[in-house]
mmCIF file of C-alpha atoms in Angstrom:
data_model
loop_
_atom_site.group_PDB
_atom_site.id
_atom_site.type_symbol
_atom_site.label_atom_id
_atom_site.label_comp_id
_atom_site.label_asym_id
_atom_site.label_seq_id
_atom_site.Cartn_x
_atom_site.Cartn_y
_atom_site.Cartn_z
ATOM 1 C CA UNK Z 1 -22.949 -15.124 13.415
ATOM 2 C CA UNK Z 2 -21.573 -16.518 10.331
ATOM 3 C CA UNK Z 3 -17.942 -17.151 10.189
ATOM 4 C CA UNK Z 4 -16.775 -15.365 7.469
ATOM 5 C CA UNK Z 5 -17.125 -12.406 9.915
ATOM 6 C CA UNK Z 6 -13.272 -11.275 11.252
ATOM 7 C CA UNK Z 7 -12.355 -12.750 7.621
ATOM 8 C CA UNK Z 8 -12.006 -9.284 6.051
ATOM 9 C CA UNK Z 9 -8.328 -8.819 7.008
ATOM 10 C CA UNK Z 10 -7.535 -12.226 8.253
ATOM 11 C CA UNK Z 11 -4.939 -14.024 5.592
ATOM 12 C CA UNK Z 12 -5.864 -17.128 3.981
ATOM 13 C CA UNK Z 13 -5.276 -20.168 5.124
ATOM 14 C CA UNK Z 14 -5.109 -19.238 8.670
ATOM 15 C CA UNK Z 15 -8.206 -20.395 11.030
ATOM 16 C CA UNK Z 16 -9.314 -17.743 14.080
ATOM 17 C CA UNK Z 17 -9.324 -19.611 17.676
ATOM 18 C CA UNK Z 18 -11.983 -19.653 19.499
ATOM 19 C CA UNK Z 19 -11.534 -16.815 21.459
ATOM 20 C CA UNK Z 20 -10.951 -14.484 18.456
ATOM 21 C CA UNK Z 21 -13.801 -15.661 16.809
ATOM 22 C CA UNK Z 22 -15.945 -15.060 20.498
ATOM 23 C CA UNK Z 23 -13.962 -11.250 20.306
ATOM 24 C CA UNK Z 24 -15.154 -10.581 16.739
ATOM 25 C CA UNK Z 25 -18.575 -11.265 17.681
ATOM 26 C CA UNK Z 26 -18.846 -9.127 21.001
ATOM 27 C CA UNK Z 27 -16.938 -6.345 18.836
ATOM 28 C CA UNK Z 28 -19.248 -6.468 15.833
ATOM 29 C CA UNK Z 29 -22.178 -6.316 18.667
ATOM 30 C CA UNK Z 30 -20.999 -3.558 20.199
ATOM 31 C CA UNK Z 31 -20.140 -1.181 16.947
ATOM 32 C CA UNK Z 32 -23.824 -2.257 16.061
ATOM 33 C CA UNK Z 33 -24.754 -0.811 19.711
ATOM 34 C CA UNK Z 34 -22.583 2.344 19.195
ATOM 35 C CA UNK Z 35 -24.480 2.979 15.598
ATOM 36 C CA UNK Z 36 -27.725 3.035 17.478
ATOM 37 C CA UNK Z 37 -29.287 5.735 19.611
ATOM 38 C CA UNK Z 38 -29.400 4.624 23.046
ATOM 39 C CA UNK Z 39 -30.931 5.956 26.100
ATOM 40 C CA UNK Z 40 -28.382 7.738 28.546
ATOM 41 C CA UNK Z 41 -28.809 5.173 31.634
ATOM 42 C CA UNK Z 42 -27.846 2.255 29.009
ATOM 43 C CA UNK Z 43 -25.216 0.109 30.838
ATOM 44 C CA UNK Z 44 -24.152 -2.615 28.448
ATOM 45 C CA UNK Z 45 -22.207 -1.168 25.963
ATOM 46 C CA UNK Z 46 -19.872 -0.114 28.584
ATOM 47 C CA UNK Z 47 -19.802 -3.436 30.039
ATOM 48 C CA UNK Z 48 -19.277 -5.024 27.081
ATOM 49 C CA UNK Z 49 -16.271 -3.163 26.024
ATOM 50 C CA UNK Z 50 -14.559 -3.599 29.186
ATOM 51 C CA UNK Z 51 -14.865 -7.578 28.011
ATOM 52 C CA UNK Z 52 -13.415 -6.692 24.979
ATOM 53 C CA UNK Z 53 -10.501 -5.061 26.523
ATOM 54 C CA UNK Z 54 -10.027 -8.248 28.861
ATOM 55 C CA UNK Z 55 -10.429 -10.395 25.756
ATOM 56 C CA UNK Z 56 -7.753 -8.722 23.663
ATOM 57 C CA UNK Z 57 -5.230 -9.165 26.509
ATOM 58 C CA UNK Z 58 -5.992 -12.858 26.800
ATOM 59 C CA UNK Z 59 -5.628 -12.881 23.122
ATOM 60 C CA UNK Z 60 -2.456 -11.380 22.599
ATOM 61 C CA UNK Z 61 -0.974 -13.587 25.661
ATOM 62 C CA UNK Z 62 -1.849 -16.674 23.525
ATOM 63 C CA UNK Z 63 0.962 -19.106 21.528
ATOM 64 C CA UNK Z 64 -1.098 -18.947 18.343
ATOM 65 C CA UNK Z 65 -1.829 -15.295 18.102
ATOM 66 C CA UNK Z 66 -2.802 -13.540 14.754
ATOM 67 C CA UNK Z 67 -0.789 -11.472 12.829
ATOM 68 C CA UNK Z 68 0.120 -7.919 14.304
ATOM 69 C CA UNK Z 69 -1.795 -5.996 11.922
ATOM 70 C CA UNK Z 70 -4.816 -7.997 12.928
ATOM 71 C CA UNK Z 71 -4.037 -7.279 16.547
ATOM 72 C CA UNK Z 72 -3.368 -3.501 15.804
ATOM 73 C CA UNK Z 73 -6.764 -3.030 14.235
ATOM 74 C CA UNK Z 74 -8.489 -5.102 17.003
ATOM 75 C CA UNK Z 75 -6.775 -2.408 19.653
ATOM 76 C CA UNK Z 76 -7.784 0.259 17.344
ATOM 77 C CA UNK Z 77 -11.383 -0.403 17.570
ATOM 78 C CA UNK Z 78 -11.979 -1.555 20.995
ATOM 79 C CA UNK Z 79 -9.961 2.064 22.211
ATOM 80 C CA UNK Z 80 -12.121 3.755 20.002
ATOM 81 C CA UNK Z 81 -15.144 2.321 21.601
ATOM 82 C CA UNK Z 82 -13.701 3.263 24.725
ATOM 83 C CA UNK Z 83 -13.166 6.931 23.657
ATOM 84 C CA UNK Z 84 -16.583 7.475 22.590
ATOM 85 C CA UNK Z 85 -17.852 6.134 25.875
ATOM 86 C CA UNK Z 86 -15.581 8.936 27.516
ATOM 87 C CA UNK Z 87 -16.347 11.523 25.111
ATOM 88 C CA UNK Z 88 -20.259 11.079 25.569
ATOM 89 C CA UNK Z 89 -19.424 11.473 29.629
ATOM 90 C CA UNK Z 90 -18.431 14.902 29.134
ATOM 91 C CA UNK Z 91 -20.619 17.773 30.151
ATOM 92 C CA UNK Z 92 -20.587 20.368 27.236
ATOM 93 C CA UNK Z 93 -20.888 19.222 23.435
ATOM 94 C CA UNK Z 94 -17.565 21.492 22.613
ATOM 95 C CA UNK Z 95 -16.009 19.264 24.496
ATOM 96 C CA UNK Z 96 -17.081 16.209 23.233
ATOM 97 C CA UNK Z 97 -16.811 17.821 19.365
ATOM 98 C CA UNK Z 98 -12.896 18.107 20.681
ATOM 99 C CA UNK Z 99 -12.769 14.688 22.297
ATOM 100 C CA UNK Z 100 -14.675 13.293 19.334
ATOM 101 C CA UNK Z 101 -11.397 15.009 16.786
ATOM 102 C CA UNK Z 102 -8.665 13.037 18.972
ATOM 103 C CA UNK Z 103 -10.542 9.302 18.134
ATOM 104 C CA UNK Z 104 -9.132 6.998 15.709
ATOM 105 C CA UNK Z 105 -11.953 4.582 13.916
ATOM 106 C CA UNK Z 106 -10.753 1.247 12.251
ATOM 107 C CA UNK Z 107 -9.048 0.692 8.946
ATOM 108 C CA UNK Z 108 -10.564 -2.660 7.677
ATOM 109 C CA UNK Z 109 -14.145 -3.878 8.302
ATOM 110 C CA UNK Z 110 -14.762 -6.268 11.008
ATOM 111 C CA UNK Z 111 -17.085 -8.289 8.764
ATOM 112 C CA UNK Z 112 -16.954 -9.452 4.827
ATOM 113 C CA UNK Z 113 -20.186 -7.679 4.813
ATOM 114 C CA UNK Z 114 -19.146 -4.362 5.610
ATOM 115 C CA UNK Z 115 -17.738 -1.939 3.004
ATOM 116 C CA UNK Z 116 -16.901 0.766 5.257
ATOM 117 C CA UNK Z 117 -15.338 0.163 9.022
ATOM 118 C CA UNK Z 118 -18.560 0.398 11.325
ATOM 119 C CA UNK Z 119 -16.337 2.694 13.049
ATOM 120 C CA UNK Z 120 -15.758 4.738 10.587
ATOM 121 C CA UNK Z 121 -19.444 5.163 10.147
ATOM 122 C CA UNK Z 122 -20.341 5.850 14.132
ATOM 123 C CA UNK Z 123 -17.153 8.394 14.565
ATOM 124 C CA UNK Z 124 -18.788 10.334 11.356
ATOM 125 C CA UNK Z 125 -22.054 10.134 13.030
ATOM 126 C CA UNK Z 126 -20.988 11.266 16.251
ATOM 127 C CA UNK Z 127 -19.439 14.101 14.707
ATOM 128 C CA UNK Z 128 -22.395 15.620 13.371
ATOM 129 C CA UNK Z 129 -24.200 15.036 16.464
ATOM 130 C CA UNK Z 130 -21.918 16.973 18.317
ATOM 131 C CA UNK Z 131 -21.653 19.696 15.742
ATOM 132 C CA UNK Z 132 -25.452 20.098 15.918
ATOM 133 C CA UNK Z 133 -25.384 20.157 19.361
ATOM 134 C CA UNK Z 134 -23.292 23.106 19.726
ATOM 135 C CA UNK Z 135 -25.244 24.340 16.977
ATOM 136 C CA UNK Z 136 -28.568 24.211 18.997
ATOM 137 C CA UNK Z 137 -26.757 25.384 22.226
ATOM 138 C CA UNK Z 138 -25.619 28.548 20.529
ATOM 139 C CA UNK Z 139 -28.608 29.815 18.693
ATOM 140 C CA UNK Z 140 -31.335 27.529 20.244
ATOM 141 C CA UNK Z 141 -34.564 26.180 18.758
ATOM 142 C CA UNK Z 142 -36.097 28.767 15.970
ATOM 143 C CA UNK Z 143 -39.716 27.371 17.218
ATOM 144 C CA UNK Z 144 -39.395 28.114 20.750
ATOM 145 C CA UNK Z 145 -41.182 31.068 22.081
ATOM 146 C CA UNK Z 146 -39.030 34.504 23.392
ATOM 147 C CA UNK Z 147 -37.247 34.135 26.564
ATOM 148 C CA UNK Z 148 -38.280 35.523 29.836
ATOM 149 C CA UNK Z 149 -36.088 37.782 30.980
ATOM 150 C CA UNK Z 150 -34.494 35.171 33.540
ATOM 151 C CA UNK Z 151 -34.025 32.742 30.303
ATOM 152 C CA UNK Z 152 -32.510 35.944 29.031
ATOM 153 C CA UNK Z 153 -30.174 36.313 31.498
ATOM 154 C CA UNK Z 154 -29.086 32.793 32.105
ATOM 155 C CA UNK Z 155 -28.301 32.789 28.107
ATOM 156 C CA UNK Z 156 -26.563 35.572 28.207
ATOM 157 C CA UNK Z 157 -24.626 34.367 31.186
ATOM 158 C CA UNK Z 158 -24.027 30.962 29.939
ATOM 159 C CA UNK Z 159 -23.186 32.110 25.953
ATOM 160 C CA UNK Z 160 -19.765 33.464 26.094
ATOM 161 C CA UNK Z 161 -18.698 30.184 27.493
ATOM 162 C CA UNK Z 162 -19.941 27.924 24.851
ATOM 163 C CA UNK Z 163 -19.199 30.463 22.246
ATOM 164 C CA UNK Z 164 -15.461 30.287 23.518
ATOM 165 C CA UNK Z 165 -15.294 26.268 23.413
ATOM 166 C CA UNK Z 166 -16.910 26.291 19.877
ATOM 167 C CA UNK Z 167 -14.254 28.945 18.471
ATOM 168 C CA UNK Z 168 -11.662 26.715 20.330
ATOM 169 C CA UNK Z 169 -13.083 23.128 18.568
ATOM 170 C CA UNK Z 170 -13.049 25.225 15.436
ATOM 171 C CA UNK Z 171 -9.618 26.584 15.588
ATOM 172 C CA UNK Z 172 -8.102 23.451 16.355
ATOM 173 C CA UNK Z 173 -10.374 21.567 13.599
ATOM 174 C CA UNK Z 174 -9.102 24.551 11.397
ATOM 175 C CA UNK Z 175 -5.283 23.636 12.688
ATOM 176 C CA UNK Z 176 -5.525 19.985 12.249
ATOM 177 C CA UNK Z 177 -6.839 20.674 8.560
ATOM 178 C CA UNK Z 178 -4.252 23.026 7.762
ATOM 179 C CA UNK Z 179 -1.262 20.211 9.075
ATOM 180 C CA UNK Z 180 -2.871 17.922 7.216
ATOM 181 C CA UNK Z 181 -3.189 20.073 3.836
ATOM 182 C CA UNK Z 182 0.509 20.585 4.457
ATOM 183 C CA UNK Z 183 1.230 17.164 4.778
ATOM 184 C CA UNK Z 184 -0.765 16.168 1.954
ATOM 185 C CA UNK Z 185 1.446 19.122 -0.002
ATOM 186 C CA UNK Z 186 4.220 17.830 1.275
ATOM 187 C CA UNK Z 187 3.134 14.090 0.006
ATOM 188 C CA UNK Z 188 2.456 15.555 -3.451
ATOM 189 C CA UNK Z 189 6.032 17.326 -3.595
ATOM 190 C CA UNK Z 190 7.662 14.158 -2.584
ATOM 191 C CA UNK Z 191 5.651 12.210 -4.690
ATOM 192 C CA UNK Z 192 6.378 14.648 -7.940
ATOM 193 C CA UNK Z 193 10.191 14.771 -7.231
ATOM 194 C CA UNK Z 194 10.153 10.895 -6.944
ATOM 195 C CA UNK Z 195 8.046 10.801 -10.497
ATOM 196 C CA UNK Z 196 10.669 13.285 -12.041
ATOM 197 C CA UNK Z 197 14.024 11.437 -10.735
ATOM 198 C CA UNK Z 198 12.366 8.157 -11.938
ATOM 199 C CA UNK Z 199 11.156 9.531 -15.244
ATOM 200 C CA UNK Z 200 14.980 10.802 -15.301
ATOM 201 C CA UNK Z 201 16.519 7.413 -14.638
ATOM 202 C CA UNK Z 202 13.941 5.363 -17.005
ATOM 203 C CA UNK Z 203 15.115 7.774 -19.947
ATOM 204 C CA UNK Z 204 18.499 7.164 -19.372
ATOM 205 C CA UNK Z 205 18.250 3.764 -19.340
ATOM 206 C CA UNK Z 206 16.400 4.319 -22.410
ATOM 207 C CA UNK Z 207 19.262 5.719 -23.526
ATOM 208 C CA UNK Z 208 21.545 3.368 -22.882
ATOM 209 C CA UNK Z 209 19.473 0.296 -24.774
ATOM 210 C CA UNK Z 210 19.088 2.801 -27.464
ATOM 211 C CA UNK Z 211 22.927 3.009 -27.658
ATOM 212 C CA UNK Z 212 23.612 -0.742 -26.913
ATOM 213 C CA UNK Z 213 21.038 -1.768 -29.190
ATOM 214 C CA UNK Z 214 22.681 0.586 -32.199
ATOM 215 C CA UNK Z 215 26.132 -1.154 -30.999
ATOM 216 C CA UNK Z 216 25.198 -5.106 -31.013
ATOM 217 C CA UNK Z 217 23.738 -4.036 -34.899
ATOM 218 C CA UNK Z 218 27.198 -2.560 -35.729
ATOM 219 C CA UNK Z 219 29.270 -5.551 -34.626
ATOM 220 C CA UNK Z 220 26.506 -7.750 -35.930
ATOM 221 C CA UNK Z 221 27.242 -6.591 -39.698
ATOM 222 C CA UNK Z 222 31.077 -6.185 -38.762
ATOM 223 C CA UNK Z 223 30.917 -10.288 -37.617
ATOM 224 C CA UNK Z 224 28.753 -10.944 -40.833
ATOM 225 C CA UNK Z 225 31.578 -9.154 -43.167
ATOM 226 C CA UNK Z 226 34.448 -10.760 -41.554
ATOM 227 C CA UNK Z 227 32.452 -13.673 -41.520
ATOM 228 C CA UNK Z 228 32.205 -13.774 -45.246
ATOM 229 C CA UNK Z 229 36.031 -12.597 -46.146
ATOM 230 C CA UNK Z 230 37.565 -15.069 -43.654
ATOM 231 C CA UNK Z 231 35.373 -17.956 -45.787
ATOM 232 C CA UNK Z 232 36.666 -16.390 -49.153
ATOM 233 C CA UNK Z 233 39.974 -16.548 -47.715
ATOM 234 C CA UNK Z 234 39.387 -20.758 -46.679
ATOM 235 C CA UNK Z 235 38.340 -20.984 -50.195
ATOM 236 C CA UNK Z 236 41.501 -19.548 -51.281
ATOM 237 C CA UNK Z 237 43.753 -21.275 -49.395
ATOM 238 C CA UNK Z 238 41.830 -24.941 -50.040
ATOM 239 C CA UNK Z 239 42.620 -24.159 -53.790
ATOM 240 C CA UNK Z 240 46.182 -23.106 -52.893
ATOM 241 C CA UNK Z 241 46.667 -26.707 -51.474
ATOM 242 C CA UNK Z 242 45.108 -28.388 -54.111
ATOM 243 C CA UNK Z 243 47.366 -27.058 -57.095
ATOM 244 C CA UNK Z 244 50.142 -27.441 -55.270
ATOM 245 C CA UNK Z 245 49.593 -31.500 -54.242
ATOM 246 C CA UNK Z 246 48.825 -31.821 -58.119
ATOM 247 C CA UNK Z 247 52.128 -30.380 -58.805
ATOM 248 C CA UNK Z 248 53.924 -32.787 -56.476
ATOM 249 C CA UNK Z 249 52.122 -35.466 -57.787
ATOM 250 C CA UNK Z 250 52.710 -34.562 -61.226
ATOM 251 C CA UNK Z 251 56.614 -34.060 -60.422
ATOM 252 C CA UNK Z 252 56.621 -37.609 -58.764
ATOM 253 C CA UNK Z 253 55.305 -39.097 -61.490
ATOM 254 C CA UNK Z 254 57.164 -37.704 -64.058
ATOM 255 C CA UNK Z 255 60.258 -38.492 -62.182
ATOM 256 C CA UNK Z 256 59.049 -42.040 -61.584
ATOM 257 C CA UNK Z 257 59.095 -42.436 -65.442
ATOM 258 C CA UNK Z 258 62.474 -40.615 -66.257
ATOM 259 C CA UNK Z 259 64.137 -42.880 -63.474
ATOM 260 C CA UNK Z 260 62.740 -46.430 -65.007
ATOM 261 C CA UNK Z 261 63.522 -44.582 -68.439
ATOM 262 C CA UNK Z 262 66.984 -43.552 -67.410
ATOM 263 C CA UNK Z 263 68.126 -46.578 -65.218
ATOM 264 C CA UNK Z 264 69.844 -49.957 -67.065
ATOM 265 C CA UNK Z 265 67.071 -52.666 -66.063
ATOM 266 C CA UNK Z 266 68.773 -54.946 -64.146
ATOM 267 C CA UNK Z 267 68.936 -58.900 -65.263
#
């Protein structure tokens, strides 16, 4: 078996021990058994999942274990496996139709291969094969010749209870499809509100960069006017200065020369 099989919802980077990798092959075997018709006094697959149950104990005692979704989906499977092993023990085919409802197939495919879980694939399978059973045990083969009346009486005898177990499977099939339709509603309700409040904050916000954006522009020009008149004013006041040290120099000198003008030179 190649060993990109148990890959398919393994992280990178991490490398399956020896005893996964020896679990991913007896589990891939026995979904390929379960997919098959077998013959009623076939022994293995039983067998074989009772390994798998003693292997995913030894592997969840180990240090290195995987991760606990990989773990999860392992149990998943291999008490699926079990449950259709159980289910096909029962006696009528309502009550494997109901047993067959209860089972819950895998999530991820075991292999890289696979697009769809394999048991996803057997629990559909098994599904119609108990639905045509009940079928067949309610209204019989069209080709068969007309009953005796002891094959009359024995149907009659027999029919009320199968009827009962089918109208049962189909009421609670009917029950489990109208909790899930209101769960789904309920999804869809939560989802919209969720879509609306977030809608409601996200214009908002909008609003608010809108608004802070129109503010940054306002005090932009504002800073670029008072920006301009506080250079004018600099300009003013550097002109200021300079007429007035001209005027003091001026004064100086003209003062200089009055003084030497005024003043007896001295001999």
């Amino acid at each position: 078996m190649a060993p990109a099989e148990g890959a398919a919802y393994r992280p990178a980077g991490m490398a399956a021990s020896r005893l996964e990798l020896n679990l991913v092959r007896l589990l891939c075997r026995c979904e390929a058994m379960a997919a098959e018709k077998r013959d009623p006094e076939e022994w293995r697959l039983e067998k074989y999942v009772g390994a798998l149950e003693d292997m995913l104990q030894a592997l969840k005692a180990q240090t290195c274990k995987p991760a606990s979704e990989v773990l999860g989906e392992y149990s998943r499977k291999v008490d699926f496996l079990k449950g259709m092993l159980q289910a096909e023990k029962l006696t009528s085919s309502a009550e494997k139709a109901l047993a067959n409802q209860f089972l819950t197939p895998g999530r991820v495919p075991t292999t890289a291969r696979e697009r769809v879980p394999a048991t996803k694939t057997v629990h559909l399978q098994s599904r119609a094969r108990y639905t045509s059973e009940m079928r067949s045990e309610l209204l019989g083969n069209s080709g068969t010749e007309a009953p005796g009346p002891d094959v009359r009486k024995r149907t009659a005898a027999a029919g009320p209870r199968p009827a009962a177990e089918l109208d049962l499977a189909l009421q609670r099939q009917q029950e489990l499809q109208e909790q899930l339709s209101e769960e789904m509603l309920d999804l869809a309700r939560s989802l919209k509100s969720n879509t609306l409040a977030a809608q409601g904050i996200i214009k908002r916000d909008n609003q608010t960069l809108s608004y802070s954006i129109k503010m940054a522009d306002q005090n932009l020009e504002k800073l670029k006017v008072e920006s301009e008149r506080l250079e004018q004013h600099a300009q003013k006041s550097v002109n200021w200065l300079l007429w007035a040290m001209l005027i003091v120099v001026c004064s100086i000198f003209i003062s200089m020369i009055l003084f030497i003008r005024v003043m007896p030179k001295l001999k």
